[in-house]
C-alpha atoms as a PDB file:
ATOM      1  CA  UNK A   1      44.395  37.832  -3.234  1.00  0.00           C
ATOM      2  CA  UNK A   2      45.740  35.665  -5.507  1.00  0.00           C
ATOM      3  CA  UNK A   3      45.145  32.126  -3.143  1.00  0.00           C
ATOM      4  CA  UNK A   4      41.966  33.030  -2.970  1.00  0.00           C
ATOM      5  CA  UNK A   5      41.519  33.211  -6.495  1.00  0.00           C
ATOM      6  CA  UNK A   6      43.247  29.886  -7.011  1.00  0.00           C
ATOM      7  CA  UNK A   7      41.304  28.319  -4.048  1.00  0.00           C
ATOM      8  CA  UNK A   8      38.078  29.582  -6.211  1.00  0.00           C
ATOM      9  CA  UNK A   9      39.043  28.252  -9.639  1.00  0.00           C
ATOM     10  CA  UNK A  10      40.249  24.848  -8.296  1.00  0.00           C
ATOM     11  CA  UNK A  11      36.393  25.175  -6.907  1.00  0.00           C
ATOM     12  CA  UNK A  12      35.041  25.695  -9.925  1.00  0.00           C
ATOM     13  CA  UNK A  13      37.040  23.232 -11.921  1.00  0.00           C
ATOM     14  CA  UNK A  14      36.026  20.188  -8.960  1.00  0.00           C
ATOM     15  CA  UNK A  15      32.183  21.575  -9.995  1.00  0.00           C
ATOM     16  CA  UNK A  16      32.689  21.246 -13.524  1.00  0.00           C
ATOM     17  CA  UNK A  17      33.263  17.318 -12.841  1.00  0.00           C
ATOM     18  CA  UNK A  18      30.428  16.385 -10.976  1.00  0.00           C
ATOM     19  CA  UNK A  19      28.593  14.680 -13.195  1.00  0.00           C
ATOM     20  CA  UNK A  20      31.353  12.187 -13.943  1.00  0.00           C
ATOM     21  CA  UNK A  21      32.288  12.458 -10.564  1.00  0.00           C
ATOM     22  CA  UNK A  22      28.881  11.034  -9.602  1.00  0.00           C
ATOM     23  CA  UNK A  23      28.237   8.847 -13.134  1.00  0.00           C
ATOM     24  CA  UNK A  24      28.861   5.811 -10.806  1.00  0.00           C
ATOM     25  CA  UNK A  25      26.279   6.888  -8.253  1.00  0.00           C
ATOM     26  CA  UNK A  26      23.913   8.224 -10.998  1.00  0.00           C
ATOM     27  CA  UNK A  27      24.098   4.339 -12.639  1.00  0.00           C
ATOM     28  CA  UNK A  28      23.053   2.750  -9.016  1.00  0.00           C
ATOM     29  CA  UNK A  29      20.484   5.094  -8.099  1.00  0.00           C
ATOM     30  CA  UNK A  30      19.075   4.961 -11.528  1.00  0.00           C
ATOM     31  CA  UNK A  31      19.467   1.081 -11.735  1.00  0.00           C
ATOM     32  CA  UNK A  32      17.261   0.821  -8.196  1.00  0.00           C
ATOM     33  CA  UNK A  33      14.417   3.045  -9.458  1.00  0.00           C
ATOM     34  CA  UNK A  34      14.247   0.882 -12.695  1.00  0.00           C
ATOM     35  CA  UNK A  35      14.305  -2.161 -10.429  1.00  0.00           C
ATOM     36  CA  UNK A  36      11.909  -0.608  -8.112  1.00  0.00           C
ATOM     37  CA  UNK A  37       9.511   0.153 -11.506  1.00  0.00           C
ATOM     38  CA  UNK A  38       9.785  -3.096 -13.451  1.00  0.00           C
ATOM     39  CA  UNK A  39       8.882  -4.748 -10.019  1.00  0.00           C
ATOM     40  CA  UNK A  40       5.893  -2.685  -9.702  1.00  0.00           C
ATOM     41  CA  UNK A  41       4.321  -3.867 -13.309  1.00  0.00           C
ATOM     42  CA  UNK A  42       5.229  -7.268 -12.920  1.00  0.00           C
ATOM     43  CA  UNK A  43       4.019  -7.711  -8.920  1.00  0.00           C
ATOM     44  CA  UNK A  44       1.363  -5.213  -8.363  1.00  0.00           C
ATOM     45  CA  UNK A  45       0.531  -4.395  -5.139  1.00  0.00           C
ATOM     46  CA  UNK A  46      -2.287  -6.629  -4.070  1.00  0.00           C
ATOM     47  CA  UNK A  47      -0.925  -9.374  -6.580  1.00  0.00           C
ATOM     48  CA  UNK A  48      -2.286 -11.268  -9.253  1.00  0.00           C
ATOM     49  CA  UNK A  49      -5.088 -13.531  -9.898  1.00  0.00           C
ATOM     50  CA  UNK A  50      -3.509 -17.078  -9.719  1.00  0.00           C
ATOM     51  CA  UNK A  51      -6.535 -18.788 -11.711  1.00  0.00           C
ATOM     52  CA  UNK A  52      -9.428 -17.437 -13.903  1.00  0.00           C
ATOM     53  CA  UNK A  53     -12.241 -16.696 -11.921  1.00  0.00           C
ATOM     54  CA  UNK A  54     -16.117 -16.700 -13.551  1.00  0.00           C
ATOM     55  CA  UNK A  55     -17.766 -16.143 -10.207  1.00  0.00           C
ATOM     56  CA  UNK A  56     -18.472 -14.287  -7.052  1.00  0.00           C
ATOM     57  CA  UNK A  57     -14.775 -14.238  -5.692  1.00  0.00           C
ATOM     58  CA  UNK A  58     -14.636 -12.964  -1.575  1.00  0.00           C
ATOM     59  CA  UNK A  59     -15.982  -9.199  -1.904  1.00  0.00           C
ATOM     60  CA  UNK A  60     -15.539  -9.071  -5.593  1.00  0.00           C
ATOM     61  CA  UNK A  61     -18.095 -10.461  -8.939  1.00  0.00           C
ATOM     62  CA  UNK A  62     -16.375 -11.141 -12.006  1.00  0.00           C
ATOM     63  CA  UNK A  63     -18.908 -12.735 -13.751  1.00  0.00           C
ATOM     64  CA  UNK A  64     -21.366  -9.305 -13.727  1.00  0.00           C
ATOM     65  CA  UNK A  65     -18.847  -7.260 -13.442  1.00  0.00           C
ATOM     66  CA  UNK A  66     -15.892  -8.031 -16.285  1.00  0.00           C
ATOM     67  CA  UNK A  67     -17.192 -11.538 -17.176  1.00  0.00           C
ATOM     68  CA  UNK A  68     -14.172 -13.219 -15.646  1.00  0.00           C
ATOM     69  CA  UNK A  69     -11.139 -11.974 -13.540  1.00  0.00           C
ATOM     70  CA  UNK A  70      -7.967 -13.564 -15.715  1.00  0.00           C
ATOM     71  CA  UNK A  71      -5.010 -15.579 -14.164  1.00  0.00           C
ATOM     72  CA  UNK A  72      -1.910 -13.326 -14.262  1.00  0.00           C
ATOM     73  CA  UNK A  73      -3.693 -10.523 -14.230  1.00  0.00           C
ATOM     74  CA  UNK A  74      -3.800  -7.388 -11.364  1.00  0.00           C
ATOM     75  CA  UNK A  75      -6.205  -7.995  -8.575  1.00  0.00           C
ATOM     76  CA  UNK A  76      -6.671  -4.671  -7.670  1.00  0.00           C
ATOM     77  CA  UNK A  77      -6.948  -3.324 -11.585  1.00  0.00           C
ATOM     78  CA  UNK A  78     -10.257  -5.252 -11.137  1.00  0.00           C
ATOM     79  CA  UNK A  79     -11.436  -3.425  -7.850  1.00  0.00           C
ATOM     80  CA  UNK A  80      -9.802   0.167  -8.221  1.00  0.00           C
ATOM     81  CA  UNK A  81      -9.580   0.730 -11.973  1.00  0.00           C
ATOM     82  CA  UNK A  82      -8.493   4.218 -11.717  1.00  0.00           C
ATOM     83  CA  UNK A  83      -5.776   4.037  -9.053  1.00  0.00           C
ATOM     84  CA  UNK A  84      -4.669   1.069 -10.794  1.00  0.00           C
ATOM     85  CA  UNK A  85      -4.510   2.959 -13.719  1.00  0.00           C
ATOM     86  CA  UNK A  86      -2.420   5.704 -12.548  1.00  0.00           C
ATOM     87  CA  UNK A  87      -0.055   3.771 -10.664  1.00  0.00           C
ATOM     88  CA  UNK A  88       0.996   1.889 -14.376  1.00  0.00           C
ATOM     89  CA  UNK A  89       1.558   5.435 -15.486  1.00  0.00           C
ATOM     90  CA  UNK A  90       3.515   6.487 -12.650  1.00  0.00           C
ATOM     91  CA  UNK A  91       5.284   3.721 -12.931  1.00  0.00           C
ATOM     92  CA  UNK A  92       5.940   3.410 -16.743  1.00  0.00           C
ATOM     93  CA  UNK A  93       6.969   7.716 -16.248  1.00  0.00           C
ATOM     94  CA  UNK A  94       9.601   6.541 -13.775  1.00  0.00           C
ATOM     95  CA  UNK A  95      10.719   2.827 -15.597  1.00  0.00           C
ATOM     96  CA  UNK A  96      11.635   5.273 -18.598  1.00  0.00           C
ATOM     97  CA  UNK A  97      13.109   8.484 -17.281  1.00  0.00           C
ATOM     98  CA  UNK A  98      15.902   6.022 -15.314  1.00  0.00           C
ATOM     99  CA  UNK A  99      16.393   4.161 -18.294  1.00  0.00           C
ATOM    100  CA  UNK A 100      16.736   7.128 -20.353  1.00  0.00           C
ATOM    101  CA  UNK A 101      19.374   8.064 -17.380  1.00  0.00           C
ATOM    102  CA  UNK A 102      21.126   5.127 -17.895  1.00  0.00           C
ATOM    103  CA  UNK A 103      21.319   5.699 -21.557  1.00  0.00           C
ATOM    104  CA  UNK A 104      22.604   9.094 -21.651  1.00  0.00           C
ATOM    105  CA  UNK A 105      25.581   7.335 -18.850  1.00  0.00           C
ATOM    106  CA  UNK A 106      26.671   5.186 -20.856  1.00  0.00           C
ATOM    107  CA  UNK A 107      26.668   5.943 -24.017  1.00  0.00           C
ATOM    108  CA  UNK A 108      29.259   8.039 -24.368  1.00  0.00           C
ATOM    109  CA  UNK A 109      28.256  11.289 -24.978  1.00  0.00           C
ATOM    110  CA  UNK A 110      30.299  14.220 -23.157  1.00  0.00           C
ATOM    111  CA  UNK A 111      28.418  14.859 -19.902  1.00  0.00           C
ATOM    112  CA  UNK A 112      30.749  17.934 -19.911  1.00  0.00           C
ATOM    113  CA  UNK A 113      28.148  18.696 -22.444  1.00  0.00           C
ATOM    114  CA  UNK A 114      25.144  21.322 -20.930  1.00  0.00           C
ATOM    115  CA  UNK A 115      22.526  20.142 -23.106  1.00  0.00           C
ATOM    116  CA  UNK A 116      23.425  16.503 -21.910  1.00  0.00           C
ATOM    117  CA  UNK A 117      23.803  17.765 -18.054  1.00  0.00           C
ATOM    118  CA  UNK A 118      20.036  18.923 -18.168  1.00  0.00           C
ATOM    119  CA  UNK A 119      18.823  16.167 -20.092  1.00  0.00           C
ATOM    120  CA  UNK A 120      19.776  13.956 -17.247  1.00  0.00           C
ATOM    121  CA  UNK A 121      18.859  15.914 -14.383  1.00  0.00           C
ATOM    122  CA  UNK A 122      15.432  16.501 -15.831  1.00  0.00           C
ATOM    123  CA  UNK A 123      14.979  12.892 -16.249  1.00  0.00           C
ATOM    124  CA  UNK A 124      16.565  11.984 -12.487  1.00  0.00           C
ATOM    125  CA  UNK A 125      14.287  15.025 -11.349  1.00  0.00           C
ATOM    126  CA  UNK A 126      11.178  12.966 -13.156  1.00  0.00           C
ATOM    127  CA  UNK A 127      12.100   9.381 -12.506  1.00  0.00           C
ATOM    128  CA  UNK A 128      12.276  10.128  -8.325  1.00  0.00           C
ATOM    129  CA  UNK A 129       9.312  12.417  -8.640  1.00  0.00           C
ATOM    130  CA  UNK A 130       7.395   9.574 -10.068  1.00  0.00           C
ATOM    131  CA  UNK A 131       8.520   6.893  -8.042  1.00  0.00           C
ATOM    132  CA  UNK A 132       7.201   8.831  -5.215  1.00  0.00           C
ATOM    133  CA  UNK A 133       3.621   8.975  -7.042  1.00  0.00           C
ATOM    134  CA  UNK A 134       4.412   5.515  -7.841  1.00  0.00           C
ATOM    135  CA  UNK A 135       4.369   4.648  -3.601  1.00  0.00           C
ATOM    136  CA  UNK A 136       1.946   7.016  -2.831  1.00  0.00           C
ATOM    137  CA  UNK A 137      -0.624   5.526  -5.388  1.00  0.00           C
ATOM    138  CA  UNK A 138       0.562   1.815  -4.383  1.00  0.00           C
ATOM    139  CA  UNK A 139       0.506   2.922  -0.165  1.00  0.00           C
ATOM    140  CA  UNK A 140      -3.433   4.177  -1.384  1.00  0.00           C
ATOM    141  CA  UNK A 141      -4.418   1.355  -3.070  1.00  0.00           C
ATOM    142  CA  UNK A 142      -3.188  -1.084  -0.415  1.00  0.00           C
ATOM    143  CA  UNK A 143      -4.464   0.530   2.869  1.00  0.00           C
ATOM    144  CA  UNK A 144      -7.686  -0.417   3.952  1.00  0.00           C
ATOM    145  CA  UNK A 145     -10.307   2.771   3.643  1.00  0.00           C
ATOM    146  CA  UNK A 146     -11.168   2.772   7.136  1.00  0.00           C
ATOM    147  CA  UNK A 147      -7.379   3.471   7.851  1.00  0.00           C
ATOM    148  CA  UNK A 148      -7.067   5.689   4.957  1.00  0.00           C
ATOM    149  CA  UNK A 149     -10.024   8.104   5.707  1.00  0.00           C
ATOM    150  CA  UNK A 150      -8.892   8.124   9.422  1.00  0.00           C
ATOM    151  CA  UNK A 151      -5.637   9.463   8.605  1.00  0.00           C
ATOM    152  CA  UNK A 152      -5.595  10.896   5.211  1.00  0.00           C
ATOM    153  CA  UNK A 153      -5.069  14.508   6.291  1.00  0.00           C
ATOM    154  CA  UNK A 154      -1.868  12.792   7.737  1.00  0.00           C
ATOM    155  CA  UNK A 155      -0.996  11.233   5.036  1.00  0.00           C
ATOM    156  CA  UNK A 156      -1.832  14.451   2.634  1.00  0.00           C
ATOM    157  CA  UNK A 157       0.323  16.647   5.243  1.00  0.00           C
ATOM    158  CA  UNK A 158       3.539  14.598   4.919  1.00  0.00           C
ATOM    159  CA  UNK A 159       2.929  14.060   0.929  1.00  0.00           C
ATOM    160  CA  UNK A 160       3.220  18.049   0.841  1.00  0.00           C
ATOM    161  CA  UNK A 161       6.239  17.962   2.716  1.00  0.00           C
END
């Protein structure tokens, strides 16, 4: 009985490390999503408008519309407001859970600690979570609607999965 027992509280000692086990892994994997994040906000999908525009431009009116479409600015915050919108959000969610990850890493506080343990799962739970929204919202705003309609019960059947 008593190997066993050993075997088990060797176990449970190797669980009690994880998090520093995986601190190294934690700092990449949060390090790509705040890559993934910045890149997002600073080349949106659809890109930017490389000049100001006063008039008709292809499908789109700036002049009746917002006045003028400004250079540097989102392309498709112009055309899809709302989506836009909500992918900044997503993004912004999942820019500062990972960086709040990254924090909690490396400054020094015990991760031994519980309250520190759940502090950084909950914000590695919500900076994946929202990258995910993040793609999904970028995937919708960048596939044409004839595509999208056709297969959006596709698309809403893996997103559940």
């Amino acid at each position: 009985m008593k190997p066993v027992y050993r075997k088990f509280k060797n176990y449970l000692k190797r669980q009690s490390n994880w998090v520093e086990n995986m601190q190294g892994t934690l700092m990449l994997v949060t390090t790509l999503i705040a890559t993934i994040s910045f890149q997002v906000a600073v080349s949106p999908p659809g890109g930017v408008w490389a000049q100001d525009y006063t008039d008709s431009v292809s499908a789109y009116n700036c002049k009746v519309d917002y006045g003028k479409c400004v250079a540097r600015t989102a392309v498709l915050a112009y055309v899809y407001l709302d989506l836009y919108l909500l992918l900044t959000i997503y993004a912004m969610i999942s820019f500062t859970a990972s960086l709040g990850v990254v924090l909690l890493a490396i400054s020094g506080l015990p991760l031994k600690n519980k309250l520190c343990t759940r502090l950084m799962i909950i914000a590695m739970v919500l900076a994946i979570s929202f990258v995910f929204a993040t793609f999904e919202t970028a995937l919708t705003l960048v596939t044409p609607d004839h595509i999208y309609y056709t297969s959006s019960n596709s698309l809403k059947t893996i997103k559940y999965i």
